[in-house]
Amino acid sequence: MTELAHHLVDMTPLWTTVFGLATALLIGWFAVHGIDWAPILVIASVPIQRALLITVGDRLLTYTQVWLAAFAVGASLCFARGGMRIRIDLVLAVFGLLVSAIGMSVVANPSAGTWAGEVYRWVTPFVFFALARSYFGPSSARHIGIALSALLVGCGGWAAWQIGDAAGPTSFERNGLMRVTGGFGEPNPFAAFLIFSALAVAGLAWHFRREPVGWMFGLSAAIGVGAAVLTQSRGGLLGLVAGMALFAVAAVPMMPRPWRLPMYGLGGLGAALTVLAVVQVAPWQIRLQDVTSANWAEREREAHWSAAWQMFLAHPWFGVGAGAFNDRFRQYTTDWHFRIPRGHAHNAYLQMAATAGLAATMLYLGLLAITGRRLIQRASDHVWNGIALGTLAATAALAIHGVFDYLHVLSLGLLFAGMWACALGVREKDQPGT
């Protein structure tokens, strides 16, 4: 039995490769025939990308890379035979301009490899959004809800195992517990995936509340929220609160008229108390404190914010170049305690300003705003309101979480773009270009 177990472990790369390539062929077939499971399976690959790999010669490829390529090839064939049309609207136009602005940062002469890697992070979600939207119709909400629910349950189990086994480096311990990371290797990206997915599924739970599947969606969303709490990502949890607050605001008009005014009053009181709490805590005073083990994480994040701001002031138009934050960090950091960069500015808006300049930052803000407006419009449509409302809440969470972390990493952009594509999909499945 022991020999069999060792043999199976040795065979793991083969099995993961066979399964990954077989699923890629299935995705390609779905894509050619215009079936929405093609982009849904690409989204489903995001949380497992580091856990399961495909071996091709001496190279290791993630499921996300291979499945996305299969979808792109299949969608291109579908487009070539007239099975779909790419819908061009303001959201796609702003998305494309943003990617172009990030690409233009090459004039700052960053390292070619890091520049190409960062541009790839943005090109792939843009292409995925452009192609995937024609695959989604009103009936796709149930399909993507099932896929995300399965992922949330699986991630919840993964998080429970990491807590029970204390699986992770000692640096991830906080409050006596290990911060869970799932397949992302870091708590904050894992939190971003869980929160975005859980809020989207929560919207579907409300939409299908009179059906058994609605209860399944609600339970999986709760599991996702529980796992997000175990990440102990404070920025992520603030984003979660923002998303839930949006749900509360959306629910008020559906209440009986006598209840509406008191609920608006409670909301205003809650907002006032939040402002008072922030003023009392005064997080902006952290820079005036001496560096200690207790405030190390906060001071390190503040140092990265400061460095990003200095980069932007020195290079306001094109930034220091996409992907060049790490390379230029030591030049712009002002605190000798923090000379080792952590990959990015820990703030999506400062990251964009520092590496790609003012135009890219304004386009990124515009993309969030325009997408949010379109989601609000779709949320008023009774056919789309569940997936649109859930994705709107998830986008609000992303915008708040982005103040504390740069989340367009580890293929998370495919999750964001895929959910936007689903919520802003075509109105009728038999009219892919409308």
CSV table of C-alpha atoms in Angstrom, one decimal, residues 2-253:
chain,number,residue,atom,x,y,z
A,2,THR,CA,2.9,2.4,0.9
A,3,GLU,CA,4.5,1.7,-2.5
A,4,LEU,CA,1.2,2.4,-4.3
A,5,ALA,CA,0.8,5.7,-2.4
A,6,HIS,CA,4.4,6.8,-3.3
A,7,HIS,CA,3.7,5.8,-6.9
A,8,LEU,CA,0.5,7.9,-7.1
A,9,VAL,CA,2.4,10.9,-5.6
A,10,ASP,CA,5.1,10.5,-8.3
A,11,MET,CA,2.4,10.3,-10.9
A,12,THR,CA,0.7,13.5,-9.8
A,13,PRO,CA,2.3,15.8,-12.4
A,14,LEU,CA,1.1,13.4,-15.1
A,15,TRP,CA,-2.5,13.3,-13.9
A,16,THR,CA,-2.7,17.1,-13.4
A,17,THR,CA,-1.3,17.6,-16.9
A,18,VAL,CA,-3.7,15.1,-18.5
A,19,PHE,CA,-6.7,16.6,-16.6
A,20,GLY,CA,-5.7,20.2,-17.4
A,21,LEU,CA,-5.2,19.5,-21.1
A,22,ALA,CA,-8.4,17.4,-21.4
A,23,THR,CA,-10.4,20.2,-19.8
A,24,ALA,CA,-8.7,22.7,-22.1
A,25,LEU,CA,-10.0,20.8,-25.1
A,26,LEU,CA,-13.5,20.8,-23.6
A,27,ILE,CA,-13.3,24.5,-23.1
A,28,GLY,CA,-12.2,25.0,-26.6
A,29,TRP,CA,-15.2,22.9,-27.8
A,30,PHE,CA,-17.6,24.9,-25.6
A,31,ALA,CA,-16.1,28.2,-27.0
A,32,VAL,CA,-16.5,27.2,-30.6
A,33,HIS,CA,-20.1,26.3,-30.0
A,34,GLY,CA,-20.9,29.5,-28.0
A,35,ILE,CA,-21.6,27.7,-24.7
A,36,ASP,CA,-21.2,29.8,-21.6
A,37,TRP,CA,-19.4,27.1,-19.6
A,38,ALA,CA,-16.2,28.0,-21.6
A,39,PRO,CA,-15.6,31.4,-19.9
A,40,ILE,CA,-17.0,30.1,-16.6
A,41,LEU,CA,-14.4,27.3,-16.5
A,42,VAL,CA,-11.7,29.9,-17.1
A,43,ILE,CA,-12.9,31.9,-14.1
A,44,ALA,CA,-13.0,28.6,-12.1
A,45,SER,CA,-9.3,28.1,-12.7
A,46,VAL,CA,-8.2,31.3,-10.8
A,47,PRO,CA,-8.1,29.9,-7.2
A,48,ILE,CA,-6.3,26.7,-8.2
A,49,GLN,CA,-3.7,28.1,-10.5
A,50,ARG,CA,-0.8,27.6,-8.1
A,51,ALA,CA,-1.9,24.2,-6.8
A,52,LEU,CA,-2.3,22.3,-10.1
A,53,LEU,CA,0.2,22.7,-12.9
A,54,ILE,CA,0.6,21.4,-16.5
A,55,THR,CA,4.0,20.1,-17.4
A,56,VAL,CA,5.1,20.9,-21.0
A,57,GLY,CA,8.7,19.8,-21.4
A,58,ASP,CA,10.7,21.8,-19.0
A,59,ARG,CA,8.0,24.4,-18.5
A,60,LEU,CA,5.2,24.5,-15.9
A,61,LEU,CA,2.0,26.2,-17.0
A,62,THR,CA,-1.0,27.1,-14.8
A,63,TYR,CA,-4.4,25.9,-15.6
A,64,THR,CA,-5.5,29.5,-16.0
A,65,GLN,CA,-2.9,30.1,-18.8
A,66,VAL,CA,-3.8,27.0,-20.7
A,67,TRP,CA,-7.6,27.2,-20.3
A,68,LEU,CA,-7.6,30.9,-21.2
A,69,ALA,CA,-5.6,30.1,-24.4
A,70,ALA,CA,-8.1,27.4,-25.2
A,71,PHE,CA,-11.0,29.7,-24.7
A,72,ALA,CA,-9.4,32.5,-26.9
A,73,VAL,CA,-8.7,30.0,-29.7
A,74,GLY,CA,-12.3,28.6,-29.6
A,75,ALA,CA,-13.8,32.1,-29.4
A,76,SER,CA,-11.8,33.3,-32.3
A,77,LEU,CA,-13.1,30.3,-34.4
A,78,CYS,CA,-16.6,31.0,-33.2
A,79,PHE,CA,-16.2,34.7,-34.3
A,80,ALA,CA,-14.7,33.7,-37.6
A,81,ARG,CA,-17.7,31.5,-38.5
A,82,GLY,CA,-20.1,34.3,-37.5
A,83,GLY,CA,-21.2,32.6,-34.3
A,84,MET,CA,-20.6,35.7,-32.2
A,85,ARG,CA,-19.9,39.4,-32.4
A,86,ILE,CA,-17.8,41.6,-30.1
A,87,ARG,CA,-19.9,44.3,-28.6
A,88,ILE,CA,-18.1,47.6,-28.4
A,89,ASP,CA,-19.5,50.1,-25.9
A,90,LEU,CA,-18.1,52.6,-23.4
A,91,VAL,CA,-17.0,50.0,-20.8
A,92,LEU,CA,-14.9,48.1,-23.4
A,93,ALA,CA,-13.6,51.4,-24.9
A,94,VAL,CA,-12.4,52.7,-21.5
A,95,PHE,CA,-11.0,49.3,-20.6
A,96,GLY,CA,-9.0,49.3,-23.9
A,97,LEU,CA,-7.7,52.8,-23.4
A,98,LEU,CA,-6.6,51.8,-19.9
A,99,VAL,CA,-4.6,48.9,-21.2
A,100,SER,CA,-3.1,51.1,-23.9
A,101,ALA,CA,-2.1,53.7,-21.3
A,102,ILE,CA,-0.4,51.0,-19.2
A,103,GLY,CA,1.4,49.8,-22.3
A,104,MET,CA,2.5,53.4,-23.2
A,105,SER,CA,4.5,53.5,-19.9
A,106,VAL,CA,7.2,51.7,-21.9
A,107,VAL,CA,8.5,55.2,-22.7
A,108,ALA,CA,9.8,55.3,-19.1
A,109,ASN,CA,12.2,52.5,-20.1
A,110,PRO,CA,11.3,49.9,-17.5
A,111,SER,CA,12.8,46.4,-17.7
A,112,ALA,CA,11.3,44.7,-20.8
A,113,GLY,CA,10.5,41.5,-18.8
A,114,THR,CA,8.7,43.2,-16.0
A,115,TRP,CA,6.9,45.6,-18.3
A,116,ALA,CA,5.7,42.7,-20.5
A,117,GLY,CA,4.5,40.8,-17.4
A,118,GLU,CA,2.4,43.7,-16.1
A,119,VAL,CA,0.9,44.5,-19.5
A,120,TYR,CA,0.0,40.8,-19.8
A,121,ARG,CA,-1.9,41.1,-16.5
A,122,TRP,CA,-4.1,43.7,-18.1
A,123,VAL,CA,-4.3,42.6,-21.7
A,124,THR,CA,-5.7,39.2,-20.7
A,125,PRO,CA,-8.7,40.5,-18.6
A,126,PHE,CA,-9.5,43.0,-21.4
A,127,VAL,CA,-9.5,40.3,-24.1
A,128,PHE,CA,-11.4,37.9,-21.8
A,129,PHE,CA,-14.1,40.6,-21.1
A,130,ALA,CA,-14.4,41.5,-24.8
A,131,LEU,CA,-14.8,37.8,-25.9
A,132,ALA,CA,-16.8,36.4,-22.9
A,133,ARG,CA,-19.6,38.9,-22.9
A,134,SER,CA,-21.2,37.4,-25.9
A,135,TYR,CA,-21.3,34.0,-24.2
A,136,PHE,CA,-23.5,35.2,-21.3
A,137,GLY,CA,-27.2,35.6,-21.3
A,138,PRO,CA,-29.8,35.7,-18.5
A,139,SER,CA,-29.7,32.0,-18.0
A,140,SER,CA,-25.9,32.1,-17.4
A,141,ALA,CA,-26.5,33.5,-13.9
A,142,ARG,CA,-27.5,30.1,-12.6
A,143,HIS,CA,-24.5,28.4,-14.2
A,144,ILE,CA,-21.9,30.8,-12.9
A,145,GLY,CA,-23.6,30.7,-9.5
A,146,ILE,CA,-23.1,27.0,-9.4
A,147,ALA,CA,-19.5,27.2,-10.4
A,148,LEU,CA,-18.7,30.0,-7.9
A,149,SER,CA,-20.6,28.2,-5.1
A,150,ALA,CA,-18.5,25.0,-5.6
A,151,LEU,CA,-15.3,27.1,-5.5
A,152,LEU,CA,-16.4,28.9,-2.3
A,153,VAL,CA,-17.2,25.6,-0.6
A,154,GLY,CA,-13.9,24.2,-1.7
A,155,CYS,CA,-12.0,27.3,-0.6
A,156,GLY,CA,-13.8,27.2,2.7
A,157,GLY,CA,-12.6,23.6,3.3
A,158,TRP,CA,-9.1,24.6,2.2
A,159,ALA,CA,-9.1,27.5,4.7
A,160,ALA,CA,-10.3,25.2,7.5
A,161,TRP,CA,-7.5,22.7,6.8
A,162,GLN,CA,-4.9,25.5,6.8
A,163,ILE,CA,-6.2,26.7,10.2
A,164,GLY,CA,-6.3,23.2,11.7
A,165,ASP,CA,-2.9,22.3,10.4
A,166,ALA,CA,-1.3,25.7,10.9
A,167,ALA,CA,-0.1,25.5,7.3
A,168,GLY,CA,1.9,28.5,6.5
A,169,PRO,CA,4.9,30.6,7.5
A,170,THR,CA,5.1,32.1,11.0
A,171,SER,CA,4.9,35.6,9.5
A,172,PHE,CA,1.3,34.9,8.6
A,173,GLU,CA,0.3,34.3,12.2
A,174,ARG,CA,-2.0,36.9,13.7
A,175,ASN,CA,-4.2,36.8,16.8
A,176,GLY,CA,-3.0,33.3,17.5
A,177,LEU,CA,-4.3,31.9,14.2
A,178,MET,CA,-2.6,31.3,10.9
A,179,ARG,CA,-3.9,33.6,8.1
A,180,VAL,CA,-5.3,31.4,5.4
A,181,THR,CA,-4.0,31.8,1.8
A,182,GLY,CA,-5.7,29.1,-0.2
A,183,GLY,CA,-4.0,28.5,-3.5
A,184,PHE,CA,-2.8,32.1,-3.8
A,185,GLY,CA,0.1,31.9,-1.4
A,186,GLU,CA,-0.9,35.3,0.2
A,187,PRO,CA,-3.8,36.2,2.4
A,188,ASN,CA,-4.9,39.4,0.7
A,189,PRO,CA,-5.4,38.0,-2.9
A,190,PHE,CA,-7.2,35.0,-1.3
A,191,ALA,CA,-9.5,37.5,0.5
A,192,ALA,CA,-10.1,39.4,-2.7
A,193,PHE,CA,-11.2,36.2,-4.5
A,194,LEU,CA,-13.5,35.1,-1.6
A,195,ILE,CA,-15.1,38.4,-1.0
A,196,PHE,CA,-15.7,39.2,-4.7
A,197,SER,CA,-17.2,35.8,-5.3
A,198,ALA,CA,-19.2,35.6,-2.1
A,199,LEU,CA,-20.9,39.0,-2.8
A,200,ALA,CA,-21.7,38.0,-6.4
A,201,VAL,CA,-23.2,34.7,-5.2
A,202,ALA,CA,-25.1,36.5,-2.5
A,203,GLY,CA,-26.8,38.6,-5.2
A,204,LEU,CA,-27.8,35.3,-6.9
A,205,ALA,CA,-29.1,33.9,-3.6
A,206,TRP,CA,-31.5,36.8,-3.4
A,207,HIS,CA,-32.5,36.5,-7.0
A,208,PHE,CA,-33.3,32.8,-6.7
A,209,ARG,CA,-34.6,33.0,-3.1
A,210,ARG,CA,-37.8,31.2,-4.0
A,211,GLU,CA,-35.9,28.3,-5.5
A,212,PRO,CA,-33.9,25.5,-3.8
A,213,VAL,CA,-30.8,26.7,-5.6
A,214,GLY,CA,-31.1,30.0,-3.9
A,215,TRP,CA,-30.5,28.4,-0.5
A,216,MET,CA,-27.4,26.7,-1.9
A,217,PHE,CA,-26.1,30.0,-3.1
A,218,GLY,CA,-26.8,31.6,0.2
A,219,LEU,CA,-25.0,28.9,2.1
A,220,SER,CA,-21.9,29.0,-0.2
A,221,ALA,CA,-21.8,32.8,0.1
A,222,ALA,CA,-21.8,32.5,3.9
A,223,ILE,CA,-18.9,29.9,3.7
A,224,GLY,CA,-17.0,32.3,1.5
A,225,VAL,CA,-17.5,35.1,3.9
A,226,GLY,CA,-16.3,32.9,6.8
A,227,ALA,CA,-13.2,31.9,4.9
A,228,ALA,CA,-12.6,35.6,4.1
A,229,VAL,CA,-12.7,36.4,7.8
A,230,LEU,CA,-10.0,33.7,8.4
A,231,THR,CA,-7.7,35.6,6.0
A,232,GLN,CA,-7.6,38.4,8.5
A,233,SER,CA,-7.3,40.8,5.7
A,234,ARG,CA,-8.4,44.1,7.2
A,235,GLY,CA,-8.6,45.9,3.8
A,236,GLY,CA,-10.6,43.0,2.5
A,237,LEU,CA,-13.0,43.0,5.4
A,238,LEU,CA,-13.6,46.8,4.9
A,239,GLY,CA,-14.4,46.0,1.3
A,240,LEU,CA,-16.8,43.3,2.5
A,241,VAL,CA,-18.6,45.8,4.8
A,242,ALA,CA,-18.9,48.2,1.8
A,243,GLY,CA,-20.4,45.5,-0.4
A,244,MET,CA,-22.9,44.5,2.3
A,245,ALA,CA,-23.8,48.1,2.9
A,246,LEU,CA,-24.6,48.4,-0.8
A,247,PHE,CA,-26.9,45.4,-0.4
A,248,ALA,CA,-28.6,47.1,2.5
A,249,VAL,CA,-29.1,50.4,0.5
A,250,ALA,CA,-30.6,48.4,-2.4
A,251,ALA,CA,-33.0,46.6,0.0
A,252,VAL,CA,-34.5,49.7,1.6
A,253,PRO,CA,-36.8,50.6,-1.4
